[in-house]
Amino acid sequence: MIRRSLPTLLAAAVLAPGAAHAASIAYIDNGEVWLASLDGTRKARLATPVVNSGGATERWLDVAQSDGGRIVAVRNEPGKIARLSTYRIWEPDGTSTVQGPLTSPAGWAIYAYPLGFDITADGKHLVYGFSNSSGCCPINFQQGIYVHLADGNVLDPIVITGQQYPSLVGQRIVAASGSTVSVQNAGTGEPYGSQFTPWLDTSGTGLDLRRTDVSANGRVAAFEAEQWSGGQQTVGKIGVIATQGIDQAVTFPAAVDCYIPASGVAKEASISPDGTRIAWTDAQGLKVAGTPATADDPCVLTAAPVVISASGTH
């Protein structure tokens, strides 16, 4: 997750003095949480895997960073059900006092989450996608989004069905429904509202839509398009499109409309709040580059890709 506000104490470890407002990227590397400058030259490890009370090691699985500088990461023991996941939050001053369970309502036999993970701009709510199923017979399924207060409580989250793979623009959720990117309606109790408006149709790609990320200024969107075969992802592309805000229809031809040049399967797209940088992972690792400014395809990047970590994700 790329953000412009770097936590103050962490800046001392990552960036030179006086650069507390420089851009940073939070990511997962071998089960650890890391923060790095966008050129990859300065890095700080925020958390290592945790040994729980049973003696098992819980690895960090996903991370998000709010526009205000709050960082949240989720961890679990390999092979354990998603309901045993927990999260930890780092404040903008570098302290960490909030942690708790990443909860879900009871009643399902199999839980899969987080499928998409983000934190609102004010740092007060977590959103994460899920895909759950019941026991036999018949087998029932439910897919959607959980919204949870980021205060360490053990309460069940609010459930929003019909949408998947959430990300956030401010307090509002951007999510996938089939091949359509939809935006949570304003003024409906976001991020709790269940009313969404279709925003971008990706059916023309011929691939399955996964997660979308939109810059905080609403000017750039990146979507992940994929294809699976035999349980393995065989195709992963990241499309980048110039937009006029999440309340304005995406019009074509767009000033930017292209696929990121990548090595192998590309996924896990993240756009900086000001829309000038894009991060993703592919066969070469976690990369950061300048967002494209033209409709040339593949994308002509305004700054060459930098590999932050060959084993970095999310």
Short mmCIF file of C-alpha atoms in Angstrom, two decimals:
data_model
loop_
_atom_site.label_atom_id
_atom_site.label_comp_id
_atom_site.label_asym_id
_atom_site.label_seq_id
_atom_site.Cartn_x
_atom_site.Cartn_y
_atom_site.Cartn_z
CA MET A 1 0.00 0.00 0.00
CA ILE A 2 1.49 3.36 -1.04
CA ARG A 3 0.80 6.42 1.07
CA ARG A 4 2.17 9.98 1.20
CA SER A 5 2.20 10.36 4.98
CA LEU A 6 5.06 8.47 6.61
CA PRO A 7 4.75 7.76 10.36
CA THR A 8 7.06 10.17 12.17
CA LEU A 9 9.19 7.77 14.20
CA LEU A 10 9.42 5.31 11.35
CA ALA A 11 10.68 8.08 9.09
CA ALA A 12 13.87 8.19 11.11
CA ALA A 13 14.54 4.57 10.22
CA VAL A 14 13.39 4.76 6.62
CA LEU A 15 14.15 8.23 5.34
CA ALA A 16 16.63 11.01 5.94
CA PRO A 17 15.82 13.61 8.64
CA GLY A 18 13.21 16.15 7.59
CA ALA A 19 11.48 13.75 5.18
CA ALA A 20 8.60 12.80 7.44
CA HIS A 21 6.04 13.62 4.77
CA ALA A 22 7.76 11.74 1.96
CA ALA A 23 6.06 8.82 0.28
CA SER A 24 6.39 5.29 1.60
CA ILE A 25 5.19 1.80 0.83
CA ALA A 26 4.13 -0.81 3.41
CA TYR A 27 4.39 -4.45 2.37
CA ILE A 28 4.80 -8.06 3.50
CA ASP A 29 8.11 -9.88 3.04
CA ASN A 30 8.56 -13.49 4.20
CA GLY A 31 5.87 -13.13 6.84
CA GLU A 32 7.23 -9.80 8.15
CA VAL A 33 5.83 -6.26 7.88
CA TRP A 34 8.09 -3.71 6.22
CA LEU A 35 8.03 -0.03 5.32
CA ALA A 36 10.23 1.41 2.58
CA SER A 37 10.92 4.58 0.66
CA LEU A 38 9.67 4.48 -2.92
CA ASP A 39 13.19 4.15 -4.33
CA GLY A 40 13.78 1.11 -2.10
CA THR A 41 17.00 2.50 -0.62
CA ARG A 42 15.67 2.88 2.94
CA LYS A 43 13.66 0.23 4.75
CA ALA A 44 12.37 -0.46 8.25
CA ARG A 45 10.99 -3.75 9.56
CA LEU A 46 7.85 -3.09 11.60
CA ALA A 47 7.05 -6.61 12.76
CA THR A 48 8.40 -10.15 12.66
CA PRO A 49 6.30 -13.34 12.88
CA VAL A 50 4.73 -13.86 16.31
CA VAL A 51 5.00 -17.04 18.39
CA ASN A 52 1.58 -17.59 19.96
CA SER A 53 0.70 -19.14 23.33
CA GLY A 54 0.62 -22.59 21.74
CA GLY A 55 4.19 -22.27 20.49
CA ALA A 56 3.19 -21.90 16.83
CA THR A 57 4.47 -19.12 14.59
CA GLU A 58 1.93 -16.69 13.13
CA ARG A 59 3.06 -14.99 9.92
CA TRP A 60 1.89 -11.60 8.71
CA LEU A 61 -0.34 -12.03 5.66
CA ASP A 62 -1.53 -8.61 4.48
CA VAL A 63 -1.03 -4.92 5.21
CA ALA A 64 -2.78 -1.62 4.54
CA GLN A 65 -1.98 2.02 5.24
CA SER A 66 -4.50 4.85 5.67
CA ASP A 67 -4.15 8.28 4.08
CA GLY A 68 -3.60 9.60 7.61
CA GLY A 69 -0.61 7.32 8.22
CA ARG A 70 -2.14 4.48 10.27
CA ILE A 71 -0.74 1.09 9.25
CA VAL A 72 -2.60 -2.16 9.91
CA ALA A 73 -1.42 -5.71 9.27
CA VAL A 74 -3.13 -9.08 9.73
CA ARG A 75 -1.51 -12.35 10.76
CA ASN A 76 -2.43 -16.01 11.29
CA GLU A 77 -0.82 -19.39 11.87
CA PRO A 78 -0.33 -21.29 8.58
CA GLY A 79 -3.12 -23.81 8.02
CA LYS A 80 -5.45 -22.27 10.60
CA ILE A 81 -8.93 -21.01 9.77
CA ALA A 82 -9.42 -17.36 8.91
CA ARG A 83 -11.43 -16.78 12.11
CA LEU A 84 -8.20 -17.09 14.08
CA SER A 85 -6.68 -14.10 12.26
CA THR A 86 -5.63 -11.09 14.31
CA TYR A 87 -4.52 -7.59 13.40
CA ARG A 88 -2.19 -4.94 14.80
CA ILE A 89 -2.13 -1.19 14.18
CA TRP A 90 0.80 1.24 14.15
CA GLU A 91 -0.05 4.90 14.79
CA PRO A 92 1.41 7.84 12.81
CA ASP A 93 3.88 8.49 15.66
CA GLY A 94 5.22 4.94 15.38
CA THR A 95 3.55 3.55 18.51
CA SER A 96 1.41 0.41 18.48
CA THR A 97 -1.30 0.03 21.12
CA VAL A 98 -4.23 -1.49 19.19
CA GLN A 99 -4.61 -5.13 18.26
CA GLY A 100 -7.50 -7.55 18.13
CA PRO A 101 -9.22 -10.37 16.25
CA LEU A 102 -10.21 -10.02 12.60
CA THR A 103 -13.70 -11.31 13.26
CA SER A 104 -16.54 -12.81 11.23
CA PRO A 105 -20.07 -13.95 12.11
CA ALA A 106 -20.46 -17.61 13.10
CA GLY A 107 -22.42 -20.18 11.10
CA TRP A 108 -20.11 -21.22 8.28
CA ALA A 109 -18.02 -24.36 7.91
CA ILE A 110 -15.26 -22.79 5.80
CA TYR A 111 -14.12 -19.17 6.00
CA ALA A 112 -11.82 -17.46 3.50
CA TYR A 113 -10.69 -13.90 4.28
CA PRO A 114 -9.24 -11.32 3.99
CA LEU A 115 -9.81 -11.19 0.21
CA GLY A 116 -8.89 -7.56 -0.22
CA PHE A 117 -7.89 -5.59 2.89
CA ASP A 118 -7.91 -1.85 3.52
CA ILE A 119 -8.33 0.84 6.18
CA THR A 120 -10.40 4.01 5.85
CA ALA A 121 -8.68 7.35 5.36
CA ASP A 122 -9.39 8.34 8.97
CA GLY A 123 -8.01 5.00 10.21
CA LYS A 124 -11.19 4.07 12.09
CA HIS A 125 -12.56 1.16 10.03
CA LEU A 126 -11.16 -1.97 8.40
CA VAL A 127 -12.74 -3.50 5.31
CA TYR A 128 -11.96 -7.01 4.08
CA GLY A 129 -13.54 -9.34 1.55
CA PHE A 130 -14.70 -12.87 2.34
CA SER A 131 -15.92 -16.05 0.65
CA ASN A 132 -17.57 -18.55 3.03
CA SER A 133 -19.30 -21.90 2.57
CA SER A 134 -21.46 -24.20 4.67
CA GLY A 135 -21.24 -27.92 5.31
CA CYS A 136 -23.10 -30.46 3.20
CA CYS A 137 -25.84 -30.82 2.15
CA PRO A 138 -26.58 -28.71 0.17
CA ILE A 139 -23.51 -26.54 0.30
CA ASN A 140 -24.36 -22.85 0.59
CA PHE A 141 -22.04 -19.98 -0.23
CA GLN A 142 -21.80 -16.35 0.78
CA GLN A 143 -19.42 -13.73 -0.60
CA GLY A 144 -19.07 -10.13 0.37
CA ILE A 145 -17.30 -7.56 2.52
CA TYR A 146 -16.85 -7.22 6.27
CA VAL A 147 -16.56 -3.77 7.90
CA HIS A 148 -14.96 -3.75 11.35
CA LEU A 149 -14.07 -0.96 13.78
CA ALA A 150 -10.28 -0.63 14.06
CA ASP A 151 -10.26 -0.39 17.85
CA GLY A 152 -9.42 -3.96 18.92
CA ASN A 153 -13.00 -4.98 19.78
CA VAL A 154 -14.21 -8.58 19.49
CA LEU A 155 -17.63 -7.76 17.99
CA ASP A 156 -18.85 -9.27 14.73
CA PRO A 157 -18.32 -7.02 11.70
CA ILE A 158 -21.06 -5.49 9.56
CA VAL A 159 -21.74 -7.71 6.52
CA ILE A 160 -22.18 -6.32 2.98
CA THR A 161 -23.05 -8.95 0.38
CA GLY A 162 -22.94 -8.79 -3.41
CA GLN A 163 -19.53 -7.10 -3.60
CA GLN A 164 -16.00 -8.48 -3.34
CA TYR A 165 -12.32 -7.50 -3.10
CA PRO A 166 -12.77 -4.09 -1.44
CA SER A 167 -10.49 -1.10 -1.43
CA LEU A 168 -11.20 2.42 -0.20
CA VAL A 169 -11.31 5.97 -1.47
CA GLY A 170 -11.62 8.01 1.71
CA GLN A 171 -14.44 6.32 3.62
CA ARG A 172 -16.14 4.78 0.56
CA ILE A 173 -15.66 1.25 -0.72
CA VAL A 174 -14.69 0.39 -4.29
CA ALA A 175 -15.40 -3.27 -5.03
CA ALA A 176 -15.94 -5.91 -7.69
CA SER A 177 -19.28 -7.41 -8.66
CA GLY A 178 -18.80 -9.86 -11.50
CA SER A 179 -16.89 -7.97 -14.20
CA THR A 180 -18.04 -4.56 -12.93
CA VAL A 181 -16.22 -2.19 -10.61
CA SER A 182 -18.81 -0.59 -8.32
CA VAL A 183 -18.58 2.37 -5.94
CA GLN A 184 -20.39 2.66 -2.62
CA ASN A 185 -23.02 5.40 -2.75
CA ALA A 186 -22.23 8.56 -0.84
CA GLY A 187 -24.41 9.54 2.11
CA THR A 188 -25.58 5.98 2.85
CA GLY A 189 -23.62 5.42 6.02
CA GLU A 190 -20.30 4.64 4.39
CA PRO A 191 -18.37 2.48 4.94
CA TYR A 192 -21.41 0.50 6.20
CA GLY A 193 -23.83 1.26 3.35
CA SER A 194 -24.93 -1.58 1.10
CA GLN A 195 -25.89 0.51 -1.95
CA PHE A 196 -23.38 0.57 -4.79
CA THR A 197 -23.36 2.14 -8.25
CA PRO A 198 -21.66 0.47 -11.25
CA TRP A 199 -18.65 2.51 -12.30
CA LEU A 200 -16.40 0.58 -14.71
CA ASP A 201 -17.16 -2.42 -16.94
CA THR A 202 -14.13 -4.69 -17.45
CA SER A 203 -15.88 -7.47 -19.38
CA GLY A 204 -14.04 -6.46 -22.56
CA THR A 205 -10.79 -7.77 -21.10
CA GLY A 206 -11.99 -11.38 -21.39
CA LEU A 207 -10.50 -11.99 -17.93
CA ASP A 208 -11.91 -12.17 -14.41
CA LEU A 209 -11.98 -8.99 -12.37
CA ARG A 210 -10.33 -9.02 -8.97
CA ARG A 211 -9.34 -5.98 -6.89
CA THR A 212 -9.36 -2.32 -7.97
CA ASP A 213 -7.43 0.57 -6.43
CA VAL A 214 -8.17 4.25 -7.02
CA SER A 215 -6.01 7.23 -6.11
CA ALA A 216 -7.36 9.42 -3.32
CA ASN A 217 -7.74 12.30 -5.77
CA GLY A 218 -9.88 10.07 -8.01
CA ARG A 219 -7.72 10.64 -11.08
CA VAL A 220 -6.21 7.19 -11.64
CA ALA A 221 -7.62 3.68 -11.25
CA ALA A 222 -5.86 0.33 -11.51
CA PHE A 223 -7.71 -2.98 -11.80
CA GLU A 224 -6.47 -6.55 -11.62
CA ALA A 225 -7.59 -8.95 -14.37
CA GLU A 226 -6.81 -12.64 -14.02
CA GLN A 227 -7.31 -16.19 -15.27
CA TRP A 228 -6.89 -19.48 -13.41
CA SER A 229 -6.41 -23.04 -14.62
CA GLY A 230 -6.10 -26.18 -12.50
CA GLY A 231 -5.89 -24.16 -9.30
CA GLN A 232 -3.01 -22.02 -10.62
CA GLN A 233 -3.13 -18.44 -11.78
CA THR A 234 -1.97 -18.42 -15.39
CA VAL A 235 -2.74 -14.82 -16.37
CA GLY A 236 -2.48 -11.64 -14.34
CA LYS A 237 -2.72 -8.16 -15.84
CA ILE A 238 -3.04 -4.72 -14.30
CA GLY A 239 -5.04 -2.17 -16.27
CA VAL A 240 -4.58 1.55 -15.63
CA ILE A 241 -7.25 4.09 -16.57
CA ALA A 242 -7.50 7.86 -16.19
CA THR A 243 -10.69 8.79 -14.32
CA GLN A 244 -12.52 11.93 -13.21
CA GLY A 245 -13.46 10.83 -9.72
CA ILE A 246 -15.51 7.94 -8.37
CA ASP A 247 -18.77 9.88 -8.83
CA GLN A 248 -18.14 10.49 -12.51
CA ALA A 249 -18.63 7.83 -15.18
CA VAL A 250 -15.42 6.58 -16.78
CA THR A 251 -15.41 7.83 -20.37
CA PHE A 252 -13.56 6.39 -23.35
CA PRO A 253 -11.28 7.03 -25.06
CA ALA A 254 -9.51 7.81 -21.79
CA ALA A 255 -6.31 9.82 -21.52
CA VAL A 256 -4.72 6.73 -19.95
CA ASP A 257 -5.93 3.24 -20.88
CA CYS A 258 -3.27 0.54 -20.88
CA TYR A 259 -1.79 -2.53 -19.23
CA ILE A 260 1.28 -2.29 -17.00
CA PRO A 261 4.34 -3.97 -18.59
CA ALA A 262 5.19 -6.81 -16.22
CA SER A 263 7.14 -10.03 -15.91
CA GLY A 264 4.78 -13.00 -15.68
CA VAL A 265 1.64 -12.71 -13.54
CA ALA A 266 1.02 -9.15 -12.33
CA LYS A 267 -1.23 -8.50 -9.32
CA GLU A 268 -1.67 -6.54 -6.06
CA ALA A 269 -1.94 -3.09 -7.63
CA SER A 270 -1.75 0.01 -5.42
CA ILE A 271 -1.98 3.65 -6.49
CA SER A 272 -0.50 6.51 -4.45
CA PRO A 273 -3.03 9.08 -3.16
CA ASP A 274 -1.81 11.74 -5.61
CA GLY A 275 -1.92 9.29 -8.52
CA THR A 276 1.76 9.69 -9.46
CA ARG A 277 3.01 6.22 -8.43
CA ILE A 278 1.82 2.65 -8.88
CA ALA A 279 3.01 -0.48 -7.07
CA TRP A 280 2.45 -4.10 -8.03
CA THR A 281 4.01 -7.55 -7.78
CA ASP A 282 5.08 -9.85 -10.58
CA ALA A 283 7.67 -12.56 -11.14
CA GLN A 284 10.48 -10.12 -10.32
CA GLY A 285 9.02 -9.02 -6.99
CA LEU A 286 7.38 -5.92 -5.54
CA LYS A 287 7.81 -2.92 -7.85
CA VAL A 288 7.07 0.81 -7.78
CA ALA A 289 6.94 2.98 -10.91
CA GLY A 290 5.53 6.25 -12.17
CA THR A 291 1.95 6.02 -13.41
CA PRO A 292 1.47 6.33 -17.17
CA ALA A 293 0.33 9.63 -18.71
CA THR A 294 -0.74 8.42 -22.19
CA ALA A 295 -2.96 5.77 -23.70
CA ASP A 296 -0.04 3.93 -25.31
CA ASP A 297 -0.34 0.20 -24.62
CA PRO A 298 1.56 -1.36 -22.91
CA CYS A 299 1.76 1.55 -20.49
CA VAL A 300 4.60 4.02 -20.92
CA LEU A 301 5.59 4.62 -17.31
CA THR A 302 6.62 8.12 -16.22
CA ALA A 303 9.30 6.64 -13.94
CA ALA A 304 11.00 3.31 -14.51
CA PRO A 305 10.03 0.42 -12.21
CA VAL A 306 12.11 -0.05 -9.06
CA VAL A 307 12.17 -3.47 -7.40
CA ILE A 308 11.59 -2.82 -3.69
CA SER A 309 11.92 -6.50 -2.76
CA ALA A 310 12.23 -9.66 -4.83
CA SER A 311 10.07 -11.47 -2.27
CA GLY A 312 7.75 -8.61 -1.27
CA THR A 313 3.95 -8.87 -1.60
CA HIS A 314 0.77 -6.93 -0.80
#
